[in-house]
XYZ file of C-alpha atoms in Angstrom:
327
model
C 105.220 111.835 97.876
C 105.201 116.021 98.401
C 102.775 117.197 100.953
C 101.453 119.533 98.032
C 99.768 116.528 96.417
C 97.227 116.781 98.610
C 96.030 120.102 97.168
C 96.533 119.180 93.303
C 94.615 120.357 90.892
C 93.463 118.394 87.299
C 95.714 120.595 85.442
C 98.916 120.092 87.945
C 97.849 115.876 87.608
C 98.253 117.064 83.515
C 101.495 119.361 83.551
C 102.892 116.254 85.909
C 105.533 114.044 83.139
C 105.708 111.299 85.586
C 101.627 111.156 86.269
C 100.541 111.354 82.341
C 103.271 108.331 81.690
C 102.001 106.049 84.468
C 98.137 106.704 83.293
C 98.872 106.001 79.100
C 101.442 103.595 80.021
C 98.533 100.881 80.732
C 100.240 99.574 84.035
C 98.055 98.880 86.945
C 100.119 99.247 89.512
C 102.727 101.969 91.002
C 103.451 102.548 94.446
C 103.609 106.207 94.407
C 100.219 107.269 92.262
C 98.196 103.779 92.551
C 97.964 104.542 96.590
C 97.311 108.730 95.935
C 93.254 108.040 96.664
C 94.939 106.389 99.950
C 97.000 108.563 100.900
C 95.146 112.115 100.019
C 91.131 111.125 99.837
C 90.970 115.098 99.778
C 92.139 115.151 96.603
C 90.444 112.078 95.080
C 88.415 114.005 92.891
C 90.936 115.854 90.604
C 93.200 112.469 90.603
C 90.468 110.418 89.088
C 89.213 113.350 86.901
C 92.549 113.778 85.753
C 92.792 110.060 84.907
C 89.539 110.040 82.819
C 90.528 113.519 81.064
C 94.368 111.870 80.208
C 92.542 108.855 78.629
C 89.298 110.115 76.875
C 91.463 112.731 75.246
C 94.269 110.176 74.354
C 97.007 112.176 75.768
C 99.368 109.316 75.461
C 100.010 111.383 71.804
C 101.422 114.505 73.843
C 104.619 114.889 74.559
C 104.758 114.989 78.171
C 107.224 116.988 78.751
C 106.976 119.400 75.651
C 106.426 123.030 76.965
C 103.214 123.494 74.623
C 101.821 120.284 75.728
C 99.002 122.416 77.516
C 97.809 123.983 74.427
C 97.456 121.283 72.421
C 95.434 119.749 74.736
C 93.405 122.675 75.265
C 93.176 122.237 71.220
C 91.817 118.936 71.818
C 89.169 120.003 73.787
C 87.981 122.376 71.827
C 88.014 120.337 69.052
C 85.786 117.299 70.579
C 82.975 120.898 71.671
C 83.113 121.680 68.101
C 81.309 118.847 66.859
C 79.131 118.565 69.664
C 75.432 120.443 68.811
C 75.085 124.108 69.425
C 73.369 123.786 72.700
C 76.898 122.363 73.795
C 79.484 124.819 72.771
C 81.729 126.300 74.458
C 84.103 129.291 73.638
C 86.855 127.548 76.167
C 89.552 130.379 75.129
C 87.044 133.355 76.289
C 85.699 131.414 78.883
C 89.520 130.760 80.166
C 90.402 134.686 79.133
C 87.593 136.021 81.310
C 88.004 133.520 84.563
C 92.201 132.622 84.827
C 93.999 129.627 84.861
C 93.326 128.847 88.655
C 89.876 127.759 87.667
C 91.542 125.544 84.728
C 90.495 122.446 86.146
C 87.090 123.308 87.097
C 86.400 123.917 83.013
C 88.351 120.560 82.678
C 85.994 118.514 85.138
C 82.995 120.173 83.651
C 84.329 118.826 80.030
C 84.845 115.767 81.328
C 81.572 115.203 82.784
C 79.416 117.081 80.264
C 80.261 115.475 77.013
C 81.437 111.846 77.899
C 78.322 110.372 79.573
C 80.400 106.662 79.684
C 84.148 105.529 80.100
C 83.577 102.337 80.099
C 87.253 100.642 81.632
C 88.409 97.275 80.459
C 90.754 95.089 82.010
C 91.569 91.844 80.899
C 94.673 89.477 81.521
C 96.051 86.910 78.713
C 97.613 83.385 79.372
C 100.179 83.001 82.475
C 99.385 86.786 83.470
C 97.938 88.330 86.835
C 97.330 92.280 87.026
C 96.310 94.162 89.923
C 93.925 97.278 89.216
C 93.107 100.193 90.894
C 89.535 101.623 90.746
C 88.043 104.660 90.993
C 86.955 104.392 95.055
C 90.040 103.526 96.022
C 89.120 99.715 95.741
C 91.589 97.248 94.078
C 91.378 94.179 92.433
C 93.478 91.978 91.269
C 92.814 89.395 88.099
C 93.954 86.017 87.576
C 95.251 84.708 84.411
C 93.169 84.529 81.463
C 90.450 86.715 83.634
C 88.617 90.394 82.854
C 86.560 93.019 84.937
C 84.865 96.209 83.115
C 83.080 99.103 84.625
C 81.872 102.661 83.833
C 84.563 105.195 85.311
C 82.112 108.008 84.780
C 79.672 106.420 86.874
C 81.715 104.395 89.137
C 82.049 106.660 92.247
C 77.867 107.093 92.083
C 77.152 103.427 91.787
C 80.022 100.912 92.448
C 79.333 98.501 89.590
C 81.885 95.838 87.994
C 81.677 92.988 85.537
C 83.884 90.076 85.945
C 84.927 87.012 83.961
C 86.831 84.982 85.746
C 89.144 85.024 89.044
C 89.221 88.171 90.851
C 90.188 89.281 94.864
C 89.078 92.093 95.866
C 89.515 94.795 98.164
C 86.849 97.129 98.639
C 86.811 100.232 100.559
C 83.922 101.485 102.763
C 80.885 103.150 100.954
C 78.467 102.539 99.319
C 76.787 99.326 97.889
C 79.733 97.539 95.634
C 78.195 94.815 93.530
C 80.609 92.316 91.115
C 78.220 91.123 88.410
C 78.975 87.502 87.021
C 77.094 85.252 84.262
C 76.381 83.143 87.668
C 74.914 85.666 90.072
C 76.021 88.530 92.038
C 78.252 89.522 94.940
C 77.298 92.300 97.072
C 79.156 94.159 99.502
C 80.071 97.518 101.758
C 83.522 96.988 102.547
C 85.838 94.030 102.840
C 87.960 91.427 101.161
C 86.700 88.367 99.257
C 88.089 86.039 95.689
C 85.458 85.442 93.248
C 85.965 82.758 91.068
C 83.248 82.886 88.045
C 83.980 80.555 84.866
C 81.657 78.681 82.453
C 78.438 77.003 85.354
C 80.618 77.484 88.094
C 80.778 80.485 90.581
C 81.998 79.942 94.112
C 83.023 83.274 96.293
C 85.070 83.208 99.827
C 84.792 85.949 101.877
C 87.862 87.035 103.789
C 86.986 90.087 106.084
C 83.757 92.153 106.592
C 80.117 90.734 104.957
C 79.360 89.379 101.523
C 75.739 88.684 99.889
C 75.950 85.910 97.014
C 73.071 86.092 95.008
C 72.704 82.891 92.281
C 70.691 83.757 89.275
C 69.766 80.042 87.989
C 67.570 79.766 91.405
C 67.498 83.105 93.074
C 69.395 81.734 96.203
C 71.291 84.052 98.728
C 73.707 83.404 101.178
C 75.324 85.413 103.314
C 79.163 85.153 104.035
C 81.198 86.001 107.020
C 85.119 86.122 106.992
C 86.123 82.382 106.645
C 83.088 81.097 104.939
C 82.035 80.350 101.361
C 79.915 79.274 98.643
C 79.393 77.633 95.190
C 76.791 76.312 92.964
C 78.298 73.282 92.358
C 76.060 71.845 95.032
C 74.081 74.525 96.554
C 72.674 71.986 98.681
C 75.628 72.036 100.772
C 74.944 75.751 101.226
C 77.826 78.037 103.087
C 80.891 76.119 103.937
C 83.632 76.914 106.302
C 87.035 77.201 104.422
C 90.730 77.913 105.346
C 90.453 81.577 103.650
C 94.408 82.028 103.067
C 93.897 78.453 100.569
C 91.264 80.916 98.172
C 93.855 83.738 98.170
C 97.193 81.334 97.253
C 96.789 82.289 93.227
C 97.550 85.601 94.207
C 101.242 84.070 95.011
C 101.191 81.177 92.222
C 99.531 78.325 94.538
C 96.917 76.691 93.368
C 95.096 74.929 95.893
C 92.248 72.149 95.619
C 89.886 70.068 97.991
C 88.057 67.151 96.264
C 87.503 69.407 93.107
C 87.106 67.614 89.289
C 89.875 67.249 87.749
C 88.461 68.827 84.740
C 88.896 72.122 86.628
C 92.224 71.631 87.804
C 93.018 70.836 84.099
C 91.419 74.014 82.967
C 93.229 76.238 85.316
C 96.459 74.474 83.905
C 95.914 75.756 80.066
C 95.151 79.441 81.731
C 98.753 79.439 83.627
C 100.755 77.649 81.194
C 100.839 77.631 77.287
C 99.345 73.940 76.920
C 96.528 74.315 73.708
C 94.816 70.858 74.272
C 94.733 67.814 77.129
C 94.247 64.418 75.839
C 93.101 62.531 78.807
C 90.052 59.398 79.092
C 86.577 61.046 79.887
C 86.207 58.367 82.454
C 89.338 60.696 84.424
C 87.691 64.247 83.667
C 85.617 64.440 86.876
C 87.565 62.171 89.411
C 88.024 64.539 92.333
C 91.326 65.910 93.152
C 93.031 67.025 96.238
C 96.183 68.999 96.632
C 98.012 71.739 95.034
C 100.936 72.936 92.269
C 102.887 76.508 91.587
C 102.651 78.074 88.754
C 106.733 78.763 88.068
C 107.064 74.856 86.944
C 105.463 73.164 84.165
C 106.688 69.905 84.517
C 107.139 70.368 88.806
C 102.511 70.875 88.427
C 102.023 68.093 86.532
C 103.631 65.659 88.852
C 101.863 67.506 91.523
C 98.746 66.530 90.144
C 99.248 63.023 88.805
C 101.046 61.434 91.784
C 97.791 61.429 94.153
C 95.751 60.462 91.198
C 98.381 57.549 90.454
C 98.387 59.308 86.380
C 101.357 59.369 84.179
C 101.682 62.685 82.181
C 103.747 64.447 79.623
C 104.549 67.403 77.142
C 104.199 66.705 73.584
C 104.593 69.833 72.253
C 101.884 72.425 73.399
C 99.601 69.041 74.320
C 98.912 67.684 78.068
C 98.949 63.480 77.548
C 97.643 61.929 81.226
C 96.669 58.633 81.379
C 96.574 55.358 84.344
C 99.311 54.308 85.703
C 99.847 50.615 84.459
């Protein structure tokens, strides 16, 4: 990446082909622009600015590199002041007249900040599908299958706030308070690494480097975590356990890994990596604990992982899961 990156400006982000097509393409992940906050904090502001600006204006409808792009996005923007009351108009064209084009992306920012209050960000990942995301702070996180985290990129930078449903690891980077809101509780943090796992009653978060607060709202319990420890609400009796860390990160690389855990769950996770609809299996088998673990790039190769301990026979028919005994 060009040293003169680090000196950008919003409108260079916008008259940049290869920038606008990563932001509208939707993908959450490319070496060289996904690591800019990284690599040029000094210019974090203008990169996320220009992000917002590309995708609250829809830009994805310019032609990137069409040599009038510019204007019609200036067109844009002075369309969305026009119906805006009179208190908030804004002749951009005299404005831009009387002050130049080097303070372009000052107007821009202002724009941006003045007349969208909320840009609210939704991620979500379908069946079989992982997806790492950049934020706003530099902080990534990456979602398991059938898993979704939303946040407010207007406010994000102010007050590091995220939703999650789901499987998540995180990486934050030092700052400020960062909080991931679940159905379950809360996780609180300042900087470090840690998987949150948050579906139906069941929330259980391992903390992999730095200090994480788990706050339950059924009973207003909070533990603190240390790298190597966690904690769930399936018994909250048992309170902060130690855990082998790398075995709550193995999703990340297709592993699914389980100690003494229902097999209900390990069932569930199943229909979230693979296209299985329905598993007919006895209730009496639903919550026998299993231990062990399966990869997700064989169907047939994670259900024998999972019924050989159990001694269970199991099958495809179709897009159904049969298990049953052993005779």
């Amino acid at each position: 990446m060009k040293e003169s990156y680090s000196s950008y400006q919003v409108e260079q982000f916008l008259e940049d082909p290869d920038f606008v097509s990563w932001v509208m393409s939707g993908q959450p992940y490319s070496k060289k622009w996904s690591d800019f906050s990284i690599q040029y904090p000094e210019a974090n502001f203008n990169y996320i600015s220009a992000i917002r600006l590309c995708k609250s204006l829809q830009y994805k409808s310019l032609e990137a590199s069409s040599p009038d792009h510019k204007d019609i996005l200036w067109d844009k923007i002075q369309s969305a002041i026009a119906v805006e009351p009179e208190r908030k108009k804004i002749h951009l064209s005299r404005i831009m007249t009387w002050i130049g084009s080097a303070a372009a992306s000052l107007l821009l920012v202002y724009f941006l900040f003045f007349f969208n209050k909320t840009n609210l960000i939704d991620v979500t990942t379908e069946v079989a599908q992982t997806s790492t995301h950049l934020l706003p702070d530099g902080s990534s996180v990456k979602l398991n299958a059938k898993s979704q985290v939303n946040y407010d990129a207007a406010s994000f930078l102010k007050n590091r706030r995220i939703q999650l449903v789901g499987e998540a690891f995180f990486e934050v980077t030092k700052g400020s308070k960062f909080t991931v809101e679940t159905s379950q509780g809360e996780v609180e943090v300042l900087g470090t690494s840690f998987n949150v796992y948050s579906r139906s009653d069941w929330m259980e978060v391992t903390c992999f480097t730095g200090k994480v607060a788990v706050t339950y709202k059924n009973n207003n319990s909070r533990f603190i975590l240390t790298p190597g420890q966690k904690v769930n609400n399936k018994d909250i009796s048992a309170a902060v356990q130690q855990t082998e860390i790398d075995n709550a990160k193995l999703w990340t690389s297709g592993y699914f890994y389980y100690n003494q855990v229902p097999l209900q769950h390990i069932l569930d996770e199943l229909q979230r990596q693979y296209q299985i609809s329905e598993v007919q299996i006895a209730d009496s088998l639903r919550q026998i604990p299993y231990t062990g673990y399966f990869h997700k790039a064989n169907l047939q190769q994670a259900i024998h992982s999972i019924c050989l301990p159990l001694r269970l026979e199991g099958h495809m028919e179709g897009n159904t899961l049969m298990l049953k005994k052993l005779q």
